[in-house]
């Protein structure tokens, strides 16, 4: 649902490649960096997992990356069970940090689509999240999950969003981040220029 996300049904990993990627991630669980935050009234930013660049299975990802026609950076992100991510917009960092204006998200694990939690989008009604985050009032606008077999979603990281893993299992995805604005990416998608 634009301007928050766009489902892309024509781009994704085969189930066998997802299994191979998951095996690689499972073998590298000890190499993930983990971060945690405090629980607040809007959910918990609890135990996010980030795979350092040198462990990302780039060869296995070629099934998708060989088709992309935009500049991108690799990212593997995970959440622990029962993580309700803090509502946020992504920071716009300077290099050498990877650009995080928009991204293409590919679910990897759990392998069953109905078990891969959604990403939710929010509208801030009022409050200053930088000074008094718990005092903000949010309205849930929309969300996207993978129950219908969705293999790729373009996310607008400059709208308020959060990951929602309300299941008793981890949640891992491969993401390709970019400094292209969401509108530019979906225009490329609409005109058949996003991927080969």
PDB file of N, CA and C in Angstrom, residues 28-93:
ATOM      1  N   UNK A  28      25.740 -19.763  11.052  1.00  0.00           N
ATOM      2  CA  UNK A  28      26.449 -18.556  11.471  1.00  0.00           C
ATOM      3  C   UNK A  28      25.740 -17.794  12.587  1.00  0.00           C
ATOM      4  N   UNK A  29      24.842 -18.457  13.311  1.00  0.00           N
ATOM      5  CA  UNK A  29      24.109 -17.761  14.365  1.00  0.00           C
ATOM      6  C   UNK A  29      25.040 -17.128  15.398  1.00  0.00           C
ATOM      7  N   UNK A  30      26.171 -17.778  15.672  1.00  0.00           N
ATOM      8  CA  UNK A  30      27.108 -17.220  16.655  1.00  0.00           C
ATOM      9  C   UNK A  30      27.834 -15.988  16.145  1.00  0.00           C
ATOM     10  N   UNK A  31      27.779 -15.731  14.842  1.00  0.00           N
ATOM     11  CA  UNK A  31      28.456 -14.570  14.266  1.00  0.00           C
ATOM     12  C   UNK A  31      27.562 -13.331  14.186  1.00  0.00           C
ATOM     13  N   UNK A  32      26.279 -13.483  14.479  1.00  0.00           N
ATOM     14  CA  UNK A  32      25.383 -12.329  14.455  1.00  0.00           C
ATOM     15  C   UNK A  32      25.707 -11.389  15.606  1.00  0.00           C
ATOM     16  N   UNK A  33      25.612 -10.097  15.330  1.00  0.00           N
ATOM     17  CA  UNK A  33      25.625  -9.090  16.392  1.00  0.00           C
ATOM     18  C   UNK A  33      24.186  -8.964  16.885  1.00  0.00           C
ATOM     19  N   UNK A  34      24.042  -8.731  18.180  1.00  0.00           N
ATOM     20  CA  UNK A  34      22.699  -8.631  18.750  1.00  0.00           C
ATOM     21  C   UNK A  34      22.556  -7.302  19.484  1.00  0.00           C
ATOM     22  N   UNK A  35      21.409  -6.707  19.349  1.00  0.00           N
ATOM     23  CA  UNK A  35      21.143  -5.475  20.080  1.00  0.00           C
ATOM     24  C   UNK A  35      19.793  -5.608  20.760  1.00  0.00           C
ATOM     25  N   UNK A  36      19.655  -4.941  21.872  1.00  0.00           N
ATOM     26  CA  UNK A  36      18.390  -4.986  22.595  1.00  0.00           C
ATOM     27  C   UNK A  36      18.061  -3.601  23.098  1.00  0.00           C
ATOM     28  N   UNK A  37      16.818  -3.391  23.413  1.00  0.00           N
ATOM     29  CA  UNK A  37      16.378  -2.120  23.947  1.00  0.00           C
ATOM     30  C   UNK A  37      15.376  -2.346  25.058  1.00  0.00           C
ATOM     31  N   UNK A  38      14.944  -1.262  25.648  1.00  0.00           N
ATOM     32  CA  UNK A  38      14.013  -1.359  26.764  1.00  0.00           C
ATOM     33  C   UNK A  38      12.588  -1.531  26.260  1.00  0.00           C
ATOM     34  N   UNK A  39      11.808  -2.251  27.034  1.00  0.00           N
ATOM     35  CA  UNK A  39      10.386  -2.374  26.740  1.00  0.00           C
ATOM     36  C   UNK A  39       9.711  -1.042  27.049  1.00  0.00           C
ATOM     37  N   UNK A  40       8.795  -0.613  26.182  1.00  0.00           N
ATOM     38  CA  UNK A  40       8.024   0.596  26.460  1.00  0.00           C
ATOM     39  C   UNK A  40       6.557   0.327  26.139  1.00  0.00           C
ATOM     40  N   UNK A  41       5.736   1.335  26.250  1.00  0.00           N
ATOM     41  CA  UNK A  41       4.305   1.114  26.088  1.00  0.00           C
ATOM     42  C   UNK A  41       3.924   0.764  24.652  1.00  0.00           C
ATOM     43  N   UNK A  42       4.811   1.008  23.703  1.00  0.00           N
ATOM     44  CA  UNK A  42       4.495   0.728  22.308  1.00  0.00           C
ATOM     45  C   UNK A  42       5.075  -0.591  21.815  1.00  0.00           C
ATOM     46  N   UNK A  43       5.718  -1.350  22.668  1.00  0.00           N
ATOM     47  CA  UNK A  43       6.317  -2.602  22.220  1.00  0.00           C
ATOM     48  C   UNK A  43       7.756  -2.663  22.633  1.00  0.00           C
ATOM     49  N   UNK A  44       8.414  -3.716  22.254  1.00  0.00           N
ATOM     50  CA  UNK A  44       9.800  -3.878  22.663  1.00  0.00           C
ATOM     51  C   UNK A  44      10.703  -4.028  21.461  1.00  0.00           C
ATOM     52  N   UNK A  45      11.817  -3.366  21.521  1.00  0.00           N
ATOM     53  CA  UNK A  45      12.847  -3.456  20.485  1.00  0.00           C
ATOM     54  C   UNK A  45      13.863  -4.428  21.025  1.00  0.00           C
ATOM     55  N   UNK A  46      13.500  -5.705  21.043  1.00  0.00           N
ATOM     56  CA  UNK A  46      14.167  -6.688  21.877  1.00  0.00           C
ATOM     57  C   UNK A  46      14.942  -7.685  21.033  1.00  0.00           C
ATOM     58  N   UNK A  47      16.245  -7.655  21.181  1.00  0.00           N
ATOM     59  CA  UNK A  47      17.099  -8.644  20.534  1.00  0.00           C
ATOM     60  C   UNK A  47      16.951  -8.694  19.016  1.00  0.00           C
ATOM     61  N   UNK A  48      17.355  -7.620  18.389  1.00  0.00           N
ATOM     62  CA  UNK A  48      17.531  -7.650  16.934  1.00  0.00           C
ATOM     63  C   UNK A  48      18.865  -8.306  16.614  1.00  0.00           C
ATOM     64  N   UNK A  49      18.930  -8.981  15.493  1.00  0.00           N
ATOM     65  CA  UNK A  49      20.126  -9.703  15.070  1.00  0.00           C
ATOM     66  C   UNK A  49      20.614  -9.107  13.757  1.00  0.00           C
ATOM     67  N   UNK A  50      21.902  -8.809  13.666  1.00  0.00           N
ATOM     68  CA  UNK A  50      22.496  -8.242  12.454  1.00  0.00           C
ATOM     69  C   UNK A  50      23.702  -9.093  12.068  1.00  0.00           C
ATOM     70  N   UNK A  51      23.747  -9.564  10.844  1.00  0.00           N
ATOM     71  CA  UNK A  51      24.864 -10.392  10.397  1.00  0.00           C
ATOM     72  C   UNK A  51      25.937  -9.504   9.779  1.00  0.00           C
ATOM     73  N   UNK A  52      27.175  -9.533  10.322  1.00  0.00           N
ATOM     74  CA  UNK A  52      28.253  -8.737   9.717  1.00  0.00           C
ATOM     75  C   UNK A  52      28.447  -9.079   8.249  1.00  0.00           C
ATOM     76  N   UNK A  53      28.865  -8.078   7.502  1.00  0.00           N
ATOM     77  CA  UNK A  53      28.949  -8.173   6.049  1.00  0.00           C
ATOM     78  C   UNK A  53      29.738  -9.381   5.559  1.00  0.00           C
ATOM     79  N   UNK A  54      30.835  -9.725   6.262  1.00  0.00           N
ATOM     80  CA  UNK A  54      31.695 -10.808   5.770  1.00  0.00           C
ATOM     81  C   UNK A  54      31.023 -12.184   5.854  1.00  0.00           C
ATOM     82  N   UNK A  55      29.921 -12.298   6.605  1.00  0.00           N
ATOM     83  CA  UNK A  55      29.224 -13.579   6.731  1.00  0.00           C
ATOM     84  C   UNK A  55      27.958 -13.658   5.874  1.00  0.00           C
ATOM     85  N   UNK A  56      27.604 -12.572   5.211  1.00  0.00           N
ATOM     86  CA  UNK A  56      26.380 -12.579   4.401  1.00  0.00           C
ATOM     87  C   UNK A  56      26.579 -13.486   3.185  1.00  0.00           C
ATOM     88  N   UNK A  57      25.630 -14.386   2.907  1.00  0.00           N
ATOM     89  CA  UNK A  57      25.783 -15.351   1.798  1.00  0.00           C
ATOM     90  C   UNK A  57      25.519 -14.716   0.433  1.00  0.00           C
ATOM     91  N   UNK A  58      26.451 -13.884  -0.010  1.00  0.00           N
ATOM     92  CA  UNK A  58      26.243 -13.116  -1.243  1.00  0.00           C
ATOM     93  C   UNK A  58      26.144 -14.015  -2.473  1.00  0.00           C
ATOM     94  N   UNK A  59      26.893 -15.107  -2.489  1.00  0.00           N
ATOM     95  CA  UNK A  59      26.800 -16.020  -3.632  1.00  0.00           C
ATOM     96  C   UNK A  59      25.407 -16.630  -3.749  1.00  0.00           C
ATOM     97  N   UNK A  60      24.812 -16.987  -2.606  1.00  0.00           N
ATOM     98  CA  UNK A  60      23.471 -17.553  -2.624  1.00  0.00           C
ATOM     99  C   UNK A  60      22.431 -16.507  -3.014  1.00  0.00           C
ATOM    100  N   UNK A  61      22.734 -15.245  -2.727  1.00  0.00           N
ATOM    101  CA  UNK A  61      21.775 -14.170  -3.028  1.00  0.00           C
ATOM    102  C   UNK A  61      21.772 -13.764  -4.493  1.00  0.00           C
ATOM    103  N   UNK A  62      22.712 -14.292  -5.293  1.00  0.00           N
ATOM    104  CA  UNK A  62      22.810 -13.882  -6.697  1.00  0.00           C
ATOM    105  C   UNK A  62      21.531 -14.151  -7.485  1.00  0.00           C
ATOM    106  N   UNK A  63      20.752 -15.095  -7.025  1.00  0.00           N
ATOM    107  CA  UNK A  63      19.486 -15.379  -7.689  1.00  0.00           C
ATOM    108  C   UNK A  63      18.623 -14.117  -7.784  1.00  0.00           C
ATOM    109  N   UNK A  64      18.756 -13.229  -6.801  1.00  0.00           N
ATOM    110  CA  UNK A  64      18.046 -11.955  -6.816  1.00  0.00           C
ATOM    111  C   UNK A  64      18.949 -10.816  -7.256  1.00  0.00           C
ATOM    112  N   UNK A  65      20.154 -10.733  -6.687  1.00  0.00           N
ATOM    113  CA  UNK A  65      21.001  -9.559  -6.957  1.00  0.00           C
ATOM    114  C   UNK A  65      21.416  -9.458  -8.421  1.00  0.00           C
ATOM    115  N   UNK A  66      21.545 -10.581  -9.118  1.00  0.00           N
ATOM    116  CA  UNK A  66      21.892 -10.527 -10.544  1.00  0.00           C
ATOM    117  C   UNK A  66      20.785  -9.881 -11.376  1.00  0.00           C
ATOM    118  N   UNK A  67      19.599  -9.766 -10.803  1.00  0.00           N
ATOM    119  CA  UNK A  67      18.470  -9.178 -11.537  1.00  0.00           C
ATOM    120  C   UNK A  67      18.230  -7.707 -11.195  1.00  0.00           C
ATOM    121  N   UNK A  68      18.829  -7.212 -10.101  1.00  0.00           N
ATOM    122  CA  UNK A  68      18.555  -5.845  -9.662  1.00  0.00           C
ATOM    123  C   UNK A  68      19.258  -4.827 -10.551  1.00  0.00           C
ATOM    124  N   UNK A  69      18.565  -3.754 -10.862  1.00  0.00           N
ATOM    125  CA  UNK A  69      19.106  -2.692 -11.716  1.00  0.00           C
ATOM    126  C   UNK A  69      19.343  -1.403 -10.928  1.00  0.00           C
ATOM    127  N   UNK A  70      19.451  -1.505  -9.606  1.00  0.00           N
ATOM    128  CA  UNK A  70      19.683  -0.338  -8.770  1.00  0.00           C
ATOM    129  C   UNK A  70      20.898  -0.601  -7.880  1.00  0.00           C
ATOM    130  N   UNK A  71      21.546   0.460  -7.390  1.00  0.00           N
ATOM    131  CA  UNK A  71      22.614   0.255  -6.403  1.00  0.00           C
ATOM    132  C   UNK A  71      22.006  -0.217  -5.087  1.00  0.00           C
ATOM    133  N   UNK A  72      22.712  -1.086  -4.370  1.00  0.00           N
ATOM    134  CA  UNK A  72      22.164  -1.643  -3.122  1.00  0.00           C
ATOM    135  C   UNK A  72      23.302  -2.041  -2.190  1.00  0.00           C
ATOM    136  N   UNK A  73      22.936  -2.206  -0.921  1.00  0.00           N
ATOM    137  CA  UNK A  73      23.834  -2.774   0.087  1.00  0.00           C
ATOM    138  C   UNK A  73      23.143  -3.985   0.689  1.00  0.00           C
ATOM    139  N   UNK A  74      23.933  -4.995   1.041  1.00  0.00           N
ATOM    140  CA  UNK A  74      23.389  -6.211   1.638  1.00  0.00           C
ATOM    141  C   UNK A  74      23.107  -6.008   3.129  1.00  0.00           C
ATOM    142  N   UNK A  75      22.082  -6.728   3.610  1.00  0.00           N
ATOM    143  CA  UNK A  75      21.787  -6.716   5.039  1.00  0.00           C
ATOM    144  C   UNK A  75      21.017  -7.991   5.372  1.00  0.00           C
ATOM    145  N   UNK A  76      21.358  -8.598   6.501  1.00  0.00           N
ATOM    146  CA  UNK A  76      20.565  -9.703   7.035  1.00  0.00           C
ATOM    147  C   UNK A  76      20.115  -9.284   8.424  1.00  0.00           C
ATOM    148  N   UNK A  77      18.802  -9.288   8.637  1.00  0.00           N
ATOM    149  CA  UNK A  77      18.232  -8.816   9.895  1.00  0.00           C
ATOM    150  C   UNK A  77      17.340  -9.902  10.481  1.00  0.00           C
ATOM    151  N   UNK A  78      17.424 -10.068  11.791  1.00  0.00           N
ATOM    152  CA  UNK A  78      16.574 -11.028  12.476  1.00  0.00           C
ATOM    153  C   UNK A  78      15.988 -10.455  13.742  1.00  0.00           C
ATOM    154  N   UNK A  79      14.932 -11.099  14.216  1.00  0.00           N
ATOM    155  CA  UNK A  79      14.341 -10.757  15.510  1.00  0.00           C
ATOM    156  C   UNK A  79      14.116 -12.037  16.310  1.00  0.00           C
ATOM    157  N   UNK A  80      14.204 -11.903  17.615  1.00  0.00           N
ATOM    158  CA  UNK A  80      13.908 -13.029  18.490  1.00  0.00           C
ATOM    159  C   UNK A  80      12.393 -13.238  18.576  1.00  0.00           C
ATOM    160  N   UNK A  81      11.971 -14.369  19.167  1.00  0.00           N
ATOM    161  CA  UNK A  81      10.534 -14.589  19.343  1.00  0.00           C
ATOM    162  C   UNK A  81       9.881 -13.483  20.169  1.00  0.00           C
ATOM    163  N   UNK A  82       8.633 -13.215  19.839  1.00  0.00           N
ATOM    164  CA  UNK A  82       7.787 -12.260  20.560  1.00  0.00           C
ATOM    165  C   UNK A  82       8.388 -10.857  20.618  1.00  0.00           C
ATOM    166  N   UNK A  83       9.012 -10.447  19.524  1.00  0.00           N
ATOM    167  CA  UNK A  83       9.535  -9.087  19.410  1.00  0.00           C
ATOM    168  C   UNK A  83       8.501  -8.207  18.726  1.00  0.00           C
ATOM    169  N   UNK A  84       8.130  -7.136  19.398  1.00  0.00           N
ATOM    170  CA  UNK A  84       7.274  -6.117  18.810  1.00  0.00           C
ATOM    171  C   UNK A  84       8.141  -4.871  18.683  1.00  0.00           C
ATOM    172  N   UNK A  85       8.657  -4.638  17.510  1.00  0.00           N
ATOM    173  CA  UNK A  85       9.665  -3.605  17.316  1.00  0.00           C
ATOM    174  C   UNK A  85       9.170  -2.217  17.650  1.00  0.00           C
ATOM    175  N   UNK A  86      10.091  -1.377  18.094  1.00  0.00           N
ATOM    176  CA  UNK A  86       9.757   0.011  18.372  1.00  0.00           C
ATOM    177  C   UNK A  86       9.410   0.719  17.071  1.00  0.00           C
ATOM    178  N   UNK A  87       8.367   1.525  17.106  1.00  0.00           N
ATOM    179  CA  UNK A  87       7.956   2.302  15.939  1.00  0.00           C
ATOM    180  C   UNK A  87       9.029   3.350  15.667  1.00  0.00           C
ATOM    181  N   UNK A  88       9.461   3.426  14.403  1.00  0.00           N
ATOM    182  CA  UNK A  88      10.567   4.331  14.076  1.00  0.00           C
ATOM    183  C   UNK A  88      10.619   4.624  12.584  1.00  0.00           C
ATOM    184  N   UNK A  89      11.337   5.690  12.234  1.00  0.00           N
ATOM    185  CA  UNK A  89      11.811   5.919  10.870  1.00  0.00           C
ATOM    186  C   UNK A  89      13.303   5.636  10.899  1.00  0.00           C
ATOM    187  N   UNK A  90      13.853   5.161   9.795  1.00  0.00           N
ATOM    188  CA  UNK A  90      15.284   4.879   9.770  1.00  0.00           C
ATOM    189  C   UNK A  90      16.084   6.174   9.639  1.00  0.00           C
ATOM    190  N   UNK A  91      17.234   6.191  10.333  1.00  0.00           N
ATOM    191  CA  UNK A  91      18.140   7.331  10.227  1.00  0.00           C
ATOM    192  C   UNK A  91      18.740   7.394   8.828  1.00  0.00           C
ATOM    193  N   UNK A  92      19.008   8.586   8.379  1.00  0.00           N
ATOM    194  CA  UNK A  92      19.725   8.776   7.121  1.00  0.00           C
ATOM    195  C   UNK A  92      21.177   9.048   7.485  1.00  0.00           C
ATOM    196  N   UNK A  93      22.004   8.001   7.412  1.00  0.00           N
ATOM    197  CA  UNK A  93      23.403   8.101   7.819  1.00  0.00           C
ATOM    198  C   UNK A  93      24.288   8.438   6.633  1.00  0.00           C
TER     199      UNK A  93
END
